[in-house]
PDB file of C-alpha atoms and ligand atoms in Angstrom:
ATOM      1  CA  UNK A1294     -10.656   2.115 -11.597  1.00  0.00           C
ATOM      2  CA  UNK A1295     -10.057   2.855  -7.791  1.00  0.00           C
ATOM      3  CA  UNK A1296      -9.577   0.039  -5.849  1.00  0.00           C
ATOM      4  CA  UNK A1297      -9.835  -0.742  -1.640  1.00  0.00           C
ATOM      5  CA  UNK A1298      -6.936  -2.888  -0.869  1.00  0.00           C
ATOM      6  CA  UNK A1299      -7.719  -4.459   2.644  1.00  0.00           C
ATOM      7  CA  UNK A1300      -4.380  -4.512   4.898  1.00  0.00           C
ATOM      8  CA  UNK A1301      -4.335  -7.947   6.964  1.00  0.00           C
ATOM      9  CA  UNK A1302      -2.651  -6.148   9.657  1.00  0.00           C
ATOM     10  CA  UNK A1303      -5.720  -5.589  11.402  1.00  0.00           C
ATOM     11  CA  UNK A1304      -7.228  -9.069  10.767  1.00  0.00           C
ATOM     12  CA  UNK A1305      -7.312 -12.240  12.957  1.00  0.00           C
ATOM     13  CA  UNK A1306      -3.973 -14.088  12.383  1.00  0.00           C
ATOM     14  CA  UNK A1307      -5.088 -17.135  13.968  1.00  0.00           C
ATOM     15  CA  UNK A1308      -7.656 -16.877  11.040  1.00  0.00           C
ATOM     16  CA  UNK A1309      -6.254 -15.598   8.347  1.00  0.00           C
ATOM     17  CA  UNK A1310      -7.303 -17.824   5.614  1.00  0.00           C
ATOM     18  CA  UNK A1311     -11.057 -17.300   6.859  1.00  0.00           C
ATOM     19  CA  UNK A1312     -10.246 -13.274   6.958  1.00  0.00           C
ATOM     20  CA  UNK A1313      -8.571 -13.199   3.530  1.00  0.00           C
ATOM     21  CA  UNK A1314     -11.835 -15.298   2.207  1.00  0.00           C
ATOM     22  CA  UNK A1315     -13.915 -13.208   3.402  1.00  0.00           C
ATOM     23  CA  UNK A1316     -12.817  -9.815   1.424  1.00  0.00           C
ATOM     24  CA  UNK A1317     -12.072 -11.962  -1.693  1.00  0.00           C
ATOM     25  CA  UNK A1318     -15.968 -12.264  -1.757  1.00  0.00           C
ATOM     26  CA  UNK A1319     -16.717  -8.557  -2.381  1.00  0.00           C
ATOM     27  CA  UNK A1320     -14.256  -8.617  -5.629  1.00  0.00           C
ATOM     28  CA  UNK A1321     -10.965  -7.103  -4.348  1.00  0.00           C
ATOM     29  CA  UNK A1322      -8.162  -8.114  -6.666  1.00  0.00           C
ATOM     30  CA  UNK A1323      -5.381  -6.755  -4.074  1.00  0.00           C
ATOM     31  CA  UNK A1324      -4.059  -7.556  -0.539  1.00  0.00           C
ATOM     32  CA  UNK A1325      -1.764  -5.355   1.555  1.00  0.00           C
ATOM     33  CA  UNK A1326       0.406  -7.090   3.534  1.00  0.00           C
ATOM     34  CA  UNK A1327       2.223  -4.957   6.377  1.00  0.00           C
ATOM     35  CA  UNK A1328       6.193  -6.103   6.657  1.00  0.00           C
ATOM     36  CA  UNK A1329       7.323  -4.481  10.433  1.00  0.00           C
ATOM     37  CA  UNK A1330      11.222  -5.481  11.521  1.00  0.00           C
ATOM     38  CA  UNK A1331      10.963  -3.292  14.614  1.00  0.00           C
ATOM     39  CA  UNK A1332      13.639  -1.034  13.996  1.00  0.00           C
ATOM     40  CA  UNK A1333      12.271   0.949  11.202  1.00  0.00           C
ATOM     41  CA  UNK A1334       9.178   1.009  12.714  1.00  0.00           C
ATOM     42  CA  UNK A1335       8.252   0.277  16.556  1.00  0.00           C
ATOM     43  CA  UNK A1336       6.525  -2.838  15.707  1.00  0.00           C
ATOM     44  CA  UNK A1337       6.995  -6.247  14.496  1.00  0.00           C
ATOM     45  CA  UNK A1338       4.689  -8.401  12.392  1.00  0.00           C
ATOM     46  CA  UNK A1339       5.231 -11.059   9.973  1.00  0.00           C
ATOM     47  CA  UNK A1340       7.940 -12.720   7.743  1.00  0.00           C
ATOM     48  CA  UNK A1341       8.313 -14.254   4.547  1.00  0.00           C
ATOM     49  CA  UNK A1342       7.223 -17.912   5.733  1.00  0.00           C
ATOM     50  CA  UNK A1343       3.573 -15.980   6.507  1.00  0.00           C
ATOM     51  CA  UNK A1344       3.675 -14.527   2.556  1.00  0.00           C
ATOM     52  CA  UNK A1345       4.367 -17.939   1.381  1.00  0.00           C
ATOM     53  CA  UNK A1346       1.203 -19.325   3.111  1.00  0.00           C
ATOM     54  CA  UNK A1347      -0.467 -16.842   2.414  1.00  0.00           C
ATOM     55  CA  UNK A1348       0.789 -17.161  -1.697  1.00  0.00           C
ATOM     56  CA  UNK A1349      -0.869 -20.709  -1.132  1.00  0.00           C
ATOM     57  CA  UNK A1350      -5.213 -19.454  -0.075  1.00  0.00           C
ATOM     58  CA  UNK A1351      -5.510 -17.016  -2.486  1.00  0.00           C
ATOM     59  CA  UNK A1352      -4.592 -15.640  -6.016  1.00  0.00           C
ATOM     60  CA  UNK A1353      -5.037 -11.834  -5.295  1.00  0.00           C
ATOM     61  CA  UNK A1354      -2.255  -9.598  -6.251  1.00  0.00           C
ATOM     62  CA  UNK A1355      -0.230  -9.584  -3.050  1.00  0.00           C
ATOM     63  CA  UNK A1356       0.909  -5.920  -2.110  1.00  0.00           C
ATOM     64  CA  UNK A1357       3.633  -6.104   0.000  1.00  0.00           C
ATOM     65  CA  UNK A1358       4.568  -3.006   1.979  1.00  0.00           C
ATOM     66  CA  UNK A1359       7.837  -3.501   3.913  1.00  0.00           C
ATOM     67  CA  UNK A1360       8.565  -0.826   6.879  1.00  0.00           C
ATOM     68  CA  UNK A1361      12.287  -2.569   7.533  1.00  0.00           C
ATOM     69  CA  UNK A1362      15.313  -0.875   7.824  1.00  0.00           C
ATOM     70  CA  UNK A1363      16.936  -3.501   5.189  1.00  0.00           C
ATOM     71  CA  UNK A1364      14.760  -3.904   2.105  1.00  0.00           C
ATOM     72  CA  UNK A1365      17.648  -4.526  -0.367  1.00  0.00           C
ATOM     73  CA  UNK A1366      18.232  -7.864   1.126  1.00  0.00           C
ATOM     74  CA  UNK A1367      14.564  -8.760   1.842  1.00  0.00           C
ATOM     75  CA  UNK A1368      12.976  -7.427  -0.845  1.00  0.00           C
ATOM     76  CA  UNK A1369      14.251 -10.412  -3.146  1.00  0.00           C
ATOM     77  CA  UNK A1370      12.907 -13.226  -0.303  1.00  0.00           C
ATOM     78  CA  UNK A1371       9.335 -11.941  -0.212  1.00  0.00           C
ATOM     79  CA  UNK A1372       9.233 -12.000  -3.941  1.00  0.00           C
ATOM     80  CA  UNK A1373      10.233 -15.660  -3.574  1.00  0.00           C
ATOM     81  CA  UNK A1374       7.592 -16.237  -1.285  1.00  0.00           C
ATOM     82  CA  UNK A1375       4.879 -14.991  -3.363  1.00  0.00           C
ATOM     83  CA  UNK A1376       4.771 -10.879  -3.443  1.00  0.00           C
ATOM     84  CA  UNK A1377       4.090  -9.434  -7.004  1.00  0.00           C
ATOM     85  CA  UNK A1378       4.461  -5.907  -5.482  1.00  0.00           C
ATOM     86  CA  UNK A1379       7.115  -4.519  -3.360  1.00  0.00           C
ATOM     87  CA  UNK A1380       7.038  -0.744  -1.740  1.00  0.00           C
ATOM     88  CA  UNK A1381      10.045   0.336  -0.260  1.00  0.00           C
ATOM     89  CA  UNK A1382      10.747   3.795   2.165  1.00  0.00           C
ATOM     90  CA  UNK A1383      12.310   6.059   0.889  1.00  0.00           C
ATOM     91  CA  UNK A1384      13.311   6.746   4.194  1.00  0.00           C
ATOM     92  CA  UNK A1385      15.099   3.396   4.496  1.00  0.00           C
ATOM     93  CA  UNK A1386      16.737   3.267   0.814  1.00  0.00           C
ATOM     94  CA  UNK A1387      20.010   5.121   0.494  1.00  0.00           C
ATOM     95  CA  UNK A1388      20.421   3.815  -3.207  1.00  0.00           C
ATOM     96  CA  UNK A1389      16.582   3.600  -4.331  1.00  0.00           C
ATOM     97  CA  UNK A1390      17.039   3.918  -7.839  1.00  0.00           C
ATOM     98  CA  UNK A1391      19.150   0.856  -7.793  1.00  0.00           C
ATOM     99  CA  UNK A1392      16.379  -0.637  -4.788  1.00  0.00           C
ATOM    100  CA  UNK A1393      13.567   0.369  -7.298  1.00  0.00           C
ATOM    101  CA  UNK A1394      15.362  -1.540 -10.540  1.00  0.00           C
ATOM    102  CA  UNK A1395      16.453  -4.443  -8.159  1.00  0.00           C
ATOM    103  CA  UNK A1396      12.476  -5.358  -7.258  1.00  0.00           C
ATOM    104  CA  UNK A1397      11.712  -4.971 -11.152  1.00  0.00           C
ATOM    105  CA  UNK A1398      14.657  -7.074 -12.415  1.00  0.00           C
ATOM    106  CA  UNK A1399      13.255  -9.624  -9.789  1.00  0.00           C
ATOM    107  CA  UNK A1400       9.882  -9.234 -11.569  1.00  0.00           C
ATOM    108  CA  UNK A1401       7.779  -7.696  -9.224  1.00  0.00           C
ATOM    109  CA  UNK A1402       6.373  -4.191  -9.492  1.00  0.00           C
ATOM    110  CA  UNK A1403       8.675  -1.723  -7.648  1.00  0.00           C
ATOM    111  CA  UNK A1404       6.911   1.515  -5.245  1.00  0.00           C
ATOM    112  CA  UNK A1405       8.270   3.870  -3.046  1.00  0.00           C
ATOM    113  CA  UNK A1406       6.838   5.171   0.347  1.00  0.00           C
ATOM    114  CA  UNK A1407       6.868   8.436   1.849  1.00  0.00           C
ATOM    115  CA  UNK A1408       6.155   8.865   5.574  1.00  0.00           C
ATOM    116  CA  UNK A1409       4.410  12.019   6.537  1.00  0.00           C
ATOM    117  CA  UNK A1410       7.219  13.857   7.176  1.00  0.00           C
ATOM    118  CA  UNK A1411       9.078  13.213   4.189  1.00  0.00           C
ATOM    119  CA  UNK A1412       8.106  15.843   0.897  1.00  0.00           C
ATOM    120  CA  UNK A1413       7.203  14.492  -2.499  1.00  0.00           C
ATOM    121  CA  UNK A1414      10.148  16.450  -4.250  1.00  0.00           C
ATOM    122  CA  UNK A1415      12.428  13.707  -2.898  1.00  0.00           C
ATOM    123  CA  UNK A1416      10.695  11.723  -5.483  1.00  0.00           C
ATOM    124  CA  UNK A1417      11.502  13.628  -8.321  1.00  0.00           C
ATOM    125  CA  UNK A1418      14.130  11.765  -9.564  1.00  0.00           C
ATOM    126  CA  UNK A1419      12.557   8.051  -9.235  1.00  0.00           C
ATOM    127  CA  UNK A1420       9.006   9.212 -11.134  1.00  0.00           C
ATOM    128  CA  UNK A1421      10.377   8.021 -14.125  1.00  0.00           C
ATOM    129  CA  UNK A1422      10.641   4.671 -12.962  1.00  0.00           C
ATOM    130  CA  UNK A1423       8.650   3.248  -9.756  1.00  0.00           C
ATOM    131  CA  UNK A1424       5.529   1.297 -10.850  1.00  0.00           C
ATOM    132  CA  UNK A1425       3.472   3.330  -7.717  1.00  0.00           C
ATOM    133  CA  UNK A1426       4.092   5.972  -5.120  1.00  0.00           C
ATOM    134  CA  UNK A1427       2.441   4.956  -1.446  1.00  0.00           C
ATOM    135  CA  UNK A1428       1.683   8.440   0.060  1.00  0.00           C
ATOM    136  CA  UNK A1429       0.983   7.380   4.197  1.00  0.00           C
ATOM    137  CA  UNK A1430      -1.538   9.067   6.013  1.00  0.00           C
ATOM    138  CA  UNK A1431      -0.126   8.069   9.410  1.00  0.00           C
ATOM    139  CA  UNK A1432       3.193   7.527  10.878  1.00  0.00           C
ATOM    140  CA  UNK A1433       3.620   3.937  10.057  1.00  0.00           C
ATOM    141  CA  UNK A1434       3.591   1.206  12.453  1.00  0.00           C
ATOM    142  CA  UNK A1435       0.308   0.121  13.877  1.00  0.00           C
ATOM    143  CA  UNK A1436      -3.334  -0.143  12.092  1.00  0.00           C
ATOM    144  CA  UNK A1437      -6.228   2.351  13.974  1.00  0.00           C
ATOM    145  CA  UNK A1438      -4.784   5.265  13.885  1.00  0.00           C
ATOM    146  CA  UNK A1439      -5.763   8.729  13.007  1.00  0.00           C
ATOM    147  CA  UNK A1440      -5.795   9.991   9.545  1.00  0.00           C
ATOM    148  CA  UNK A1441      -3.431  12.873   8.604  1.00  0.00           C
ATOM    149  CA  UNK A1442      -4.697  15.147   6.516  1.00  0.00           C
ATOM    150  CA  UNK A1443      -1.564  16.949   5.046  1.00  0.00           C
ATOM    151  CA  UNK A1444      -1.480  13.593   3.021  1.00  0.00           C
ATOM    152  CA  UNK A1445      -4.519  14.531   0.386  1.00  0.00           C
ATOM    153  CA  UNK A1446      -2.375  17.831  -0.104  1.00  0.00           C
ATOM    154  CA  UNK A1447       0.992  15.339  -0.908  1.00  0.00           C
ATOM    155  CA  UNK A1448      -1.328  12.712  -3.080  1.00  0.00           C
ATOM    156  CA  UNK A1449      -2.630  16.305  -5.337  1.00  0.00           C
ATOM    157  CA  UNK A1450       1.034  17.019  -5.394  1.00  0.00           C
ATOM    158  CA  UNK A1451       1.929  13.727  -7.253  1.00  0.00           C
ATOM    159  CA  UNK A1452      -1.389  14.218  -9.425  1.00  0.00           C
ATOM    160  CA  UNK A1453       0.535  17.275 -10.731  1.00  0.00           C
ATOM    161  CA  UNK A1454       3.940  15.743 -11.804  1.00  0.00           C
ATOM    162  CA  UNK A1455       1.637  12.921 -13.244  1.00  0.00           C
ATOM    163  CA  UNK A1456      -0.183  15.020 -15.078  1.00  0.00           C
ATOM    164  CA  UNK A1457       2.682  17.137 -16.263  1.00  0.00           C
ATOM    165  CA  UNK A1458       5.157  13.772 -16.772  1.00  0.00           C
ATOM    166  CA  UNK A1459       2.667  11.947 -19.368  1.00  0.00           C
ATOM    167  CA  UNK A1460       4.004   8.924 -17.425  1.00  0.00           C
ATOM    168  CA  UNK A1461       1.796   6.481 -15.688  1.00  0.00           C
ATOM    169  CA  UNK A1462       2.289   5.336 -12.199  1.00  0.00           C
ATOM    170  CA  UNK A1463      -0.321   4.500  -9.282  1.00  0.00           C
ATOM    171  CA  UNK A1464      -0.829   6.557  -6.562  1.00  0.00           C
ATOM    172  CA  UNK A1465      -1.115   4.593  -2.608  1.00  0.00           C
ATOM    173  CA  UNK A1466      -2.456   6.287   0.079  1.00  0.00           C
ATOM    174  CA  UNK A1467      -2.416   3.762   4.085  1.00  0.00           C
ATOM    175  CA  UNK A1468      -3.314   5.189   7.289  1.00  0.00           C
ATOM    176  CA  UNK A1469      -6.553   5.966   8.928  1.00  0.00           C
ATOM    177  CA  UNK A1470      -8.827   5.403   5.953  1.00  0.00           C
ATOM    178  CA  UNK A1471     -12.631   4.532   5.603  1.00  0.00           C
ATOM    179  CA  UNK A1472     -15.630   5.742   4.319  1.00  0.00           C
ATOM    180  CA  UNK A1473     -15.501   8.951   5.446  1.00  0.00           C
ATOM    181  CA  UNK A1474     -12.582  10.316   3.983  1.00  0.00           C
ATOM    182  CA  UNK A1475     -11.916   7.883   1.268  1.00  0.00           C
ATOM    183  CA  UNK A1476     -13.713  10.285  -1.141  1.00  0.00           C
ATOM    184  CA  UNK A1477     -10.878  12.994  -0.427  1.00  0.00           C
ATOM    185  CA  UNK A1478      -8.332  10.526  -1.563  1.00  0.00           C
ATOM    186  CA  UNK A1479      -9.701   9.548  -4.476  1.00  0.00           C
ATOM    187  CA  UNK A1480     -10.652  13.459  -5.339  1.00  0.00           C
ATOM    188  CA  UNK A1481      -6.853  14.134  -4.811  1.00  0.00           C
ATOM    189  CA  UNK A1482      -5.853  11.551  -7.136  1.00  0.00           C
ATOM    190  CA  UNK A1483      -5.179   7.516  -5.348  1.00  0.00           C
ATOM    191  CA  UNK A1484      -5.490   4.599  -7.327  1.00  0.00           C
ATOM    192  CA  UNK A1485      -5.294   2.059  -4.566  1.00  0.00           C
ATOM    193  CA  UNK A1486      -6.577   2.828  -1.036  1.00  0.00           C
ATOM    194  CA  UNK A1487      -5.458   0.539   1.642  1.00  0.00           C
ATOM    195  CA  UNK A1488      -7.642   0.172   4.638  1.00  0.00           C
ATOM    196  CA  UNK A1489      -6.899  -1.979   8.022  1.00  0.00           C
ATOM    197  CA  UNK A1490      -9.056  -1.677  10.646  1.00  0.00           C
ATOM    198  CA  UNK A1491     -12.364  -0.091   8.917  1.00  0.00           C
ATOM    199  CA  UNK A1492     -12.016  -3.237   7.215  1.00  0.00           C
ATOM    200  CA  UNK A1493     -11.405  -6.118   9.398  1.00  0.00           C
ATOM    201  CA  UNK A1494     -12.369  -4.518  12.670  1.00  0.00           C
ATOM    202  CA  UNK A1495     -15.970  -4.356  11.351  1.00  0.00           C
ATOM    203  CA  UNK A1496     -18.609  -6.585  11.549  1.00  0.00           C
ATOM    204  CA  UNK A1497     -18.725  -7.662   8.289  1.00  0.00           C
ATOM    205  CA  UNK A1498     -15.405  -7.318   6.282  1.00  0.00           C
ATOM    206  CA  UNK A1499     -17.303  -7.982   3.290  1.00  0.00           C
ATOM    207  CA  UNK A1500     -20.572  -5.047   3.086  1.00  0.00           C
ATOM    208  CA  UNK A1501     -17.221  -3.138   4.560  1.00  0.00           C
ATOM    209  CA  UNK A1502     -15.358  -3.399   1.460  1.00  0.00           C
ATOM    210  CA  UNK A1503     -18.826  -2.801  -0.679  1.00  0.00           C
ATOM    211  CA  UNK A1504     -19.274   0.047   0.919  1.00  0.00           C
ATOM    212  CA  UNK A1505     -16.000   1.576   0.642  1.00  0.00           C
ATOM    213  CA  UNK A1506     -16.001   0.764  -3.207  1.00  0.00           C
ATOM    214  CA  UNK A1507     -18.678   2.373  -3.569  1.00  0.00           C
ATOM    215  CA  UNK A1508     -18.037   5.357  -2.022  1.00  0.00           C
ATOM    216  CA  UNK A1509     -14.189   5.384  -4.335  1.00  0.00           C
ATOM    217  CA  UNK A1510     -16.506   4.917  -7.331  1.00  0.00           C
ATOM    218  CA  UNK A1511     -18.578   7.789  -6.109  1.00  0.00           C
ATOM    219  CA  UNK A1512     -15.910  10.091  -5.763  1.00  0.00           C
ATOM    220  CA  UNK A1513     -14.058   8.818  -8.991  1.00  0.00           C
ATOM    221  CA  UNK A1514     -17.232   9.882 -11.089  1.00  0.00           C
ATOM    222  CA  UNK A1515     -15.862  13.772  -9.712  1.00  0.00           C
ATOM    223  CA  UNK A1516     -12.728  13.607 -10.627  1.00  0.00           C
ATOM    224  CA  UNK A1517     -13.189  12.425 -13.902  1.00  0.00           C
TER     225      UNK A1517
HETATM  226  C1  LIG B1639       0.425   1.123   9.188  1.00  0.00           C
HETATM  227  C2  LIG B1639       0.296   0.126   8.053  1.00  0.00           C
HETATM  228  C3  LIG B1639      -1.051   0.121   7.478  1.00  0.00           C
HETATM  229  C4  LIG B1639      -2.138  -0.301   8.440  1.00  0.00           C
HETATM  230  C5  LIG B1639      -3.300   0.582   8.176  1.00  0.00           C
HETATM  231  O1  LIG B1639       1.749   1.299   9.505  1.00  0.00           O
HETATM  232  O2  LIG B1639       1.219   0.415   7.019  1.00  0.00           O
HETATM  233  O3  LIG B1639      -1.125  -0.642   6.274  1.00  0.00           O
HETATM  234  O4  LIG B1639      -2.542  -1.643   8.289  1.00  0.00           O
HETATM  235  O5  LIG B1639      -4.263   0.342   9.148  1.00  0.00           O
HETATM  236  P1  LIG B1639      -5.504   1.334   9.318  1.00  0.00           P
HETATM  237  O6  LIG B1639      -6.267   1.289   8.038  1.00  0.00           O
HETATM  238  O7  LIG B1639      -6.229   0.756  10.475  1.00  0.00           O
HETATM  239  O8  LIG B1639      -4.943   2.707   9.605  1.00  0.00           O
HETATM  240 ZN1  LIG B1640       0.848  -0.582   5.019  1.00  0.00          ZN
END
């Protein structure tokens, strides 16, 4: 099953409890939750006292997706504060087979992000172990931007060594995405689509969601 996971970057933080009940209505089991230190990324957001809050309103599966130039030592406090799904860069993790098994022995579910820029082959040698593989669609940092197409030809790249592997792993793709090109992503092979502003800058966050389900579920009937 395809799923929209909506990214609370883009909602009201002054409201988030109200935002975050809001989605929950139209059956999301996931959150993404955007982790900015400023230096990996030219933005800052939120910490782990905001994940443990969060942790507290809601029992969804909370993806956390940390654009920091230090996840080794991080990583291990968000999962304390409630995460049950870490993505690292692979941009920012020298060692990320030892990153990757680090989030797992700490019993969360370990991925691994590429930025545009960065090829899938520099994966090649993790497959065999992260739980998912977040393919972004912009250059990280801020929600509302435009979607980069190159991704869908990355995502179909990572469908292949799936295919070919025989081992499962989920397949992310955050950045620009609503109902007009979520079909693409799902036809190229994502599990999980994250959306931010499509979502939460909308009217209603909740027919929002509906639609954009139904549109994955749409395109997943092709693919299959
Ligand atoms: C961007 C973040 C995204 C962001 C997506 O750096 O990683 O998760 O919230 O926002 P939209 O969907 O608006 O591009
Ligand atoms: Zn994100």
């Amino acid at each position: 099953m395809v799923e929209i996971l909506p990214s609370i970057l883009s909602a009201d933080f002054a409201r988030l409890g109200e935002d975050i009940a809001r989605v929950e209505k139209a059956g999301i089991t996931k959150l993404h939750v955007d982790i900015m230190d400023g230096h990996f990324v030219p933005n800052l957001t939120m910490g782990p006292p905001v994940v443990k809050s969060i942790r507290k309103v809601t029992r969804l599966t909370l993806d956390v997706h940390l654009m920091i130039t230090d996840p080794d030592k991080f990583a291990p406090i968000f999962i304390e504060a409630g995460a049950d799904q870490i993505s690292v860069h692979q941009e920012a993790c020298p060692h990320l087979d030892r990153t990757l098994r680090m989030i797992q022995a700490e019993g969360a579910l370990a991925g691994v992000v590429l930025n545009p820029a960065t090829p899938v082959s520099t994966l090649d040698e993790v497959l065999d172990l992260a739980d998912y593989v977040l393919i972004m669609s912009v250059n990280p940092g801020f929600g509302g931007q435009a979607f980069l197409p190159n991704s869908l030809r990355k995502v179909q790249q990572l469908e292949q060594r799936r295919r070919a592997s025989g081992r499962h792993f989920y397949i992310e793709m955050d950045g620009g995405l609503g109902p007009d090109n979520i079909g693409a992503a799902v036809r190229a092979g994502c599990d999980w689509i994250v959306a931010g502003s499509s979502v939460f800058s909308s009217e209603d966050p909740e027919s929002a969601v509906r639609t954009m389900q139904q549109v994955a579920r749409d395109a997943m009937m092709v693919r299959a």
